[in-house]
Structures are given as C-alpha cells and as structure tokens.
Amino acid sequence: MTFEPEELDQSKADLAETLRTLRKRAGRTQIWLAQRVNMSQTKISNIEGGKITPNLVDVELILRALEAPPALVTRVTVLARTANTEWQDVWSQRRTGLEKKQNELAGFERSSTEFRYFLLSMVTGLLATPEYVRASLAGVPGDHSKAIEKKLERQAVLHDMTKRFTFILTEQAARWPYLQGSAMATQLDHLVSVSRLPNVHLGVISIGGHMPVAPLSTFTVYDARIATVETSTGAMVFRDHREVSAYLNEFAVYEGYASFGEKARERLSSWGSQYRS
C-alpha cells in the first residue's frame, strides 16, 4: 500500500464520516452501538466526530454490529489502516524544530515499557556518544543545540529499570565510519558499556554466513502499540495492531540471527580495535 501524506489526514475525517453515516443509515443510536460493541457512548461520539482514531479492531466491531456488507467492510478496513498511519517528513520537522521530534520520542519512551530497535545503517540516539549525536545533525542547516541536548537527555531512560530494551544492530550500523577512527572506537566502546545494563539486550548481526532475509528499513516498536519506520525523507508511524504485529514478527526473525552478550561484546570490541589501529 502507498500513502500520500495529505491523504493520511483526510482519511481520518473520511473514516469518521463513513462510520457515522453507516450508523445513521442502519437506524441505530450511538447508545445502542456502544452497548453492542462494549464501548462507551462518549468513545463512539469521539470516533464519529473525528476526535479519536479507532484502531482496526474497533472498526471491525462497529462494522459487524451494523451488519455492513463484505465489500463495504473491505473498503472501510483499508480506510482504517490508512487513518492509523502517520507520515512525518523531514522538511516539516526542520521547520517546526528538531527538538519537537525529540519531545515526541521522549513521550513514546515515557508511555512504553518494552522497546525493540532494529538498526540497519547507523546507531540510534539512545546509544550514541555526544560526538556521534552532533555528527548526525551536522548536515542539517541551523542551530540544533537544543535538539542535541534533548537527544542526550533522553538516554537517561536506559537507566529506568522498569523498562526493557532490545537493540539489534547490523554490522553496517555498528561499523559505518560516521566519525573519525578514534571517535568511532569510542562509540563502539560505548555500545559495549550500554550492553552491560541489566535491562538492555544488545545484539549484533555480523556479515557472513547465510541469512535468507533482507531488511529494508530501520524501525522501532514500542510495546505492541506503535511502530516507527524510518526512511531518508521521513518516518512512518503505524498504530494499527496488524501493522505493528508485522514489525514484531520481523524483529523476531532478526533476533534469531543476532549475537548477544559476551559474543556481541567481543565483536564490538574487535571492530573498535580495528578503528584504533
């Protein structure tokens, strides 16, 4: 499925209007529908008013209660999936300030307890040294001192023992020469240090052997609620449980190919030694 950014916002309004119209055509009240789908009347009102976006399960319950025909169920289900997707382009982020994005990520981190990061091409901010963080924003015009500060502040979440983190880095992500040699060695040493935190499970996938799957993107899954997928021009945010489940399943596949614990630390240290030499 492809998404045009302007269509994502419009689909939320279309979904709300479609569900409201279906209920009225069926001759049912919001109270009746709320009772049939085990939701509050307030939630039904907010869904129909576009104040909240229902997930796919909610939409399916409503369609079933209203006895919608199969063809309509298919169309509305597609609309619901689109409505549960958000596109964040890098140009909008730059206009509004990169620190706003950091605040959004901090919000995801406050509200979640289990995190899964698949890192395809570079180190994520939670694992980055200050020099790596600064380098990651060096090519973006403007003063990003506040964004850098917030990015580094977010790393404190790794020391919250009520939260669990699993990071999987490809060899490319760990070894890509984003910094000069000694600074890259320091970054790899930092990964080793973070991997020793009791609530952090850090693994690496080395190039070599046979791996009959090919990752396409860096992605993060927060609990089983939200998946974010990064591209060079922005990020997709998925909230539909089927989309999120697909990324959870993909993550589990890569987890099976990754090395963790001392084996991962040995590889990271070896790569760091190569940068020092």
Coordinates of C-alpha atoms in Angstrom, one line a residue:
M1 CA 0.0 0.0 0.0
T2 CA 1.3 3.5 -0.8
F3 CA 0.4 6.6 1.1
E4 CA 0.3 10.3 0.0
P5 CA 0.9 12.5 3.1
E6 CA -2.2 14.7 2.5
E7 CA -4.3 11.6 2.2
L8 CA -3.4 10.3 5.7
D9 CA -5.1 13.3 7.4
Q10 CA -8.0 13.2 5.1
S11 CA -8.6 9.5 5.7
K12 CA -9.2 10.1 9.4
A13 CA -12.0 12.5 8.5
D14 CA -13.4 10.2 5.9
L15 CA -13.4 7.3 8.4
A16 CA -15.2 9.3 11.0
E17 CA -17.8 10.4 8.4
T18 CA -18.2 6.9 7.0
L19 CA -18.8 5.3 10.4
R20 CA -21.3 8.0 11.4
T21 CA -23.2 7.6 8.1
L22 CA -23.4 3.8 8.4
R23 CA -24.8 4.0 11.9
K24 CA -27.5 6.5 10.8
R25 CA -28.4 4.6 7.7
A26 CA -28.9 1.5 10.0
G27 CA -31.3 3.5 12.1
R28 CA -29.2 3.0 15.3
T29 CA -28.3 5.4 18.0
Q30 CA -24.8 5.9 19.5
I31 CA -26.1 4.4 22.8
W32 CA -27.3 1.2 21.0
L33 CA -24.0 0.9 19.1
A34 CA -21.9 1.5 22.2
Q35 CA -23.7 -1.3 24.0
R36 CA -23.3 -3.7 21.1
V37 CA -19.5 -3.2 20.8
N38 CA -18.8 -2.8 24.5
M39 CA -17.6 0.8 24.2
S40 CA -18.7 4.0 26.0
Q41 CA -21.1 6.3 24.2
T42 CA -18.5 9.0 24.6
K43 CA -16.0 6.9 22.7
I44 CA -18.5 6.3 19.9
S45 CA -19.2 10.0 19.7
N46 CA -15.5 10.9 19.6
I47 CA -14.9 8.4 16.9
E48 CA -17.7 9.7 14.8
G49 CA -16.6 13.3 15.5
G50 CA -13.0 12.6 14.4
K51 CA -11.6 13.4 17.8
I52 CA -10.0 10.0 18.2
T53 CA -9.0 7.5 15.5
P54 CA -10.3 4.0 16.1
N55 CA -8.0 1.0 15.7
L56 CA -8.8 -1.7 13.2
V57 CA -10.3 -3.9 15.9
D58 CA -12.7 -1.2 16.9
V59 CA -13.7 -0.6 13.3
E60 CA -14.3 -4.3 12.7
L61 CA -16.6 -4.5 15.8
I62 CA -18.6 -1.5 14.6
L63 CA -19.0 -2.8 11.1
R64 CA -20.0 -6.2 12.4
A65 CA -22.6 -4.6 14.7
L66 CA -24.0 -2.6 11.9
E67 CA -24.1 -5.6 9.6
A68 CA -22.1 -3.9 6.8
P69 CA -21.8 -5.9 3.6
P70 CA -18.5 -7.6 2.8
A71 CA -17.5 -5.2 0.0
L72 CA -18.0 -2.2 2.3
V73 CA -16.1 -3.9 5.1
T74 CA -13.1 -4.3 2.8
R75 CA -13.2 -0.6 1.8
V76 CA -13.6 0.7 5.3
T77 CA -10.9 -1.6 6.6
V78 CA -8.4 -0.1 4.1
L79 CA -9.5 3.4 5.2
A80 CA -9.0 2.5 8.8
R81 CA -5.5 1.2 8.2
T82 CA -4.6 4.4 6.4
A83 CA -6.1 6.5 9.2
N84 CA -3.9 4.7 11.7
T85 CA -0.8 5.7 9.7
E86 CA 1.1 9.0 10.1
W87 CA 3.8 10.4 7.8
Q88 CA 6.4 12.7 9.2
D89 CA 8.6 14.3 6.6
V90 CA 12.0 15.7 7.4
W91 CA 11.2 19.1 6.0
S92 CA 8.3 19.7 8.3
Q93 CA 10.4 18.5 11.2
R94 CA 13.0 21.0 10.3
R95 CA 10.5 23.9 10.0
T96 CA 8.9 23.1 13.4
G97 CA 12.3 22.5 15.1
L98 CA 14.1 19.2 15.6
E99 CA 13.7 19.4 19.3
K100 CA 9.9 18.9 18.8
K101 CA 10.7 15.4 17.4
Q102 CA 12.9 14.7 20.4
N103 CA 10.0 15.6 22.7
E104 CA 7.7 13.2 20.8
L105 CA 10.2 10.4 21.1
A106 CA 10.5 11.1 24.8
G107 CA 6.7 10.8 25.1
F108 CA 6.8 7.4 23.4
E109 CA 9.5 6.4 25.9
R110 CA 7.6 7.6 29.0
S111 CA 4.5 5.7 28.0
S112 CA 6.1 2.4 27.0
T113 CA 7.9 -0.3 28.9
E114 CA 9.3 -2.6 26.2
F115 CA 11.3 -1.3 23.3
R116 CA 12.7 -3.0 20.2
Y117 CA 15.1 -1.2 17.9
F118 CA 16.3 -2.7 14.6
L119 CA 19.2 -0.6 13.4
L120 CA 20.1 -1.1 9.8
S121 CA 22.6 1.6 8.9
M122 CA 23.6 3.7 11.9
V123 CA 23.5 3.9 15.7
T124 CA 20.3 5.3 17.3
G125 CA 20.3 8.3 19.6
L126 CA 19.8 6.4 22.8
L127 CA 23.1 4.5 22.1
A128 CA 25.1 7.4 20.6
T129 CA 28.0 9.3 22.1
P130 CA 27.8 13.1 22.2
E131 CA 30.1 13.3 19.2
Y132 CA 28.0 10.9 17.2
V133 CA 24.9 12.8 18.1
R134 CA 26.4 16.1 16.9
A135 CA 27.6 14.4 13.7
S136 CA 24.2 13.0 13.0
L137 CA 22.8 16.6 12.8
A138 CA 25.8 18.3 11.2
G139 CA 24.4 18.2 7.7
V140 CA 21.1 19.9 8.7
P141 CA 21.2 23.7 8.4
G142 CA 20.6 25.7 11.5
D143 CA 21.4 25.7 15.2
H144 CA 20.4 22.3 16.7
S145 CA 21.9 22.7 20.1
K146 CA 18.5 22.2 21.8
A147 CA 17.8 19.1 19.8
I148 CA 21.2 17.7 20.6
E149 CA 20.7 18.5 24.3
K150 CA 17.3 16.8 24.4
K151 CA 18.6 13.8 22.4
L152 CA 21.3 13.2 25.0
E153 CA 18.9 13.8 27.9
R154 CA 16.7 11.0 26.5
Q155 CA 19.5 8.5 27.2
A156 CA 18.6 8.6 30.9
V157 CA 15.6 6.3 30.1
L158 CA 18.1 3.4 29.7
H159 CA 18.6 3.5 33.4
D160 CA 14.9 3.1 34.3
M161 CA 14.8 -0.5 35.4
T162 CA 11.0 -0.7 34.9
K163 CA 11.7 -0.6 31.1
R164 CA 13.3 -3.2 28.9
F165 CA 15.3 -2.5 25.7
T166 CA 16.4 -4.8 22.9
F167 CA 18.7 -3.3 20.3
I168 CA 19.7 -5.2 17.2
L169 CA 22.5 -3.6 15.1
T170 CA 23.7 -4.8 11.8
E171 CA 27.5 -4.9 11.4
Q172 CA 27.0 -2.0 9.0
A173 CA 25.2 0.1 11.6
A174 CA 27.9 -0.5 14.2
R175 CA 30.9 -0.1 11.9
W176 CA 29.8 2.6 9.4
P177 CA 32.6 5.2 9.6
Y178 CA 30.4 8.1 10.6
L179 CA 33.2 9.6 12.7
Q180 CA 37.0 9.6 12.5
G181 CA 38.8 6.4 13.7
S182 CA 39.3 7.1 17.4
A183 CA 35.8 8.6 17.8
M184 CA 34.3 5.5 16.2
A185 CA 36.3 3.3 18.5
T186 CA 34.8 5.3 21.4
Q187 CA 31.3 4.8 20.0
L188 CA 31.9 1.1 19.8
D189 CA 33.2 1.0 23.4
H190 CA 30.0 2.9 24.4
L191 CA 27.9 0.2 22.9
V192 CA 29.8 -2.4 24.9
S193 CA 29.2 -0.4 28.1
V194 CA 25.4 0.0 27.4
S195 CA 25.1 -3.7 26.7
R196 CA 26.0 -4.4 30.3
L197 CA 23.0 -2.6 31.7
P198 CA 20.7 -5.3 33.2
N199 CA 17.6 -4.1 31.3
V200 CA 19.3 -3.8 27.9
H201 CA 19.6 -6.7 25.5
L202 CA 22.0 -5.6 22.7
G203 CA 22.8 -7.8 19.8
V204 CA 24.7 -7.5 16.5
I205 CA 24.2 -9.3 13.2
S206 CA 27.6 -9.9 11.5
I207 CA 28.1 -10.0 7.8
G208 CA 28.9 -13.6 6.9
G209 CA 27.1 -17.0 6.8
H210 CA 23.7 -17.4 5.3
M211 CA 20.8 -15.1 6.1
P212 CA 17.9 -15.6 3.7
V213 CA 16.0 -12.4 4.7
A214 CA 16.9 -8.9 3.7
P215 CA 15.9 -5.9 5.9
L216 CA 14.7 -2.8 4.1
S217 CA 14.5 -0.2 6.9
T218 CA 15.4 0.9 10.4
F219 CA 12.4 0.5 12.7
T220 CA 11.4 0.7 16.3
V221 CA 8.5 -1.0 18.1
Y222 CA 7.1 0.5 21.4
D223 CA 5.4 -2.3 23.4
A224 CA 2.9 -3.7 20.9
R225 CA 1.3 -0.3 20.3
I226 CA 3.3 1.7 17.9
A227 CA 5.9 1.0 15.2
T228 CA 8.0 3.7 13.6
V229 CA 9.8 3.1 10.3
E230 CA 12.5 5.4 9.1
T231 CA 13.3 6.4 5.5
S232 CA 15.7 9.0 4.1
T233 CA 12.9 11.6 3.8
G234 CA 10.9 11.0 6.9
A235 CA 9.2 8.4 9.1
M236 CA 6.0 6.4 9.0
V237 CA 4.2 5.9 12.4
F238 CA 1.9 2.8 12.5
R239 CA -0.7 2.3 15.2
D240 CA -2.8 -0.4 13.7
H241 CA -2.2 -3.7 15.6
R242 CA -1.7 -5.7 12.4
E243 CA 1.0 -3.3 11.1
V244 CA 2.7 -3.3 14.5
S245 CA 2.5 -7.1 14.7
A246 CA 4.2 -7.4 11.3
Y247 CA 7.2 -5.5 12.6
L248 CA 7.2 -7.5 15.8
N249 CA 7.4 -10.7 13.7
E250 CA 10.1 -9.2 11.5
F251 CA 12.1 -8.2 14.6
A252 CA 11.8 -11.7 16.0
V253 CA 13.4 -13.1 12.8
Y254 CA 16.4 -10.8 13.0
E255 CA 16.7 -11.5 16.7
G256 CA 17.3 -15.2 15.8
Y257 CA 20.3 -14.2 13.7
A258 CA 21.9 -11.8 16.2
S259 CA 24.6 -12.5 18.7
F260 CA 24.1 -11.2 22.2
G261 CA 26.0 -11.0 25.5
E262 CA 29.7 -11.7 25.5
K263 CA 29.8 -12.7 21.9
A264 CA 28.3 -9.4 20.8
R265 CA 30.7 -7.5 23.1
E266 CA 33.7 -9.4 21.6
R267 CA 32.7 -8.4 18.1
L268 CA 32.1 -4.8 19.1
S269 CA 35.5 -4.6 20.8
S270 CA 37.2 -6.2 17.9
W271 CA 35.7 -3.6 15.5
G272 CA 36.7 -0.9 17.9
S273 CA 40.3 -2.2 17.9
Q274 CA 40.4 -2.0 14.1
Y275 CA 39.5 1.7 14.2
R276 CA 42.2 2.3 16.8
S277 CA 44.8 0.7 14.6

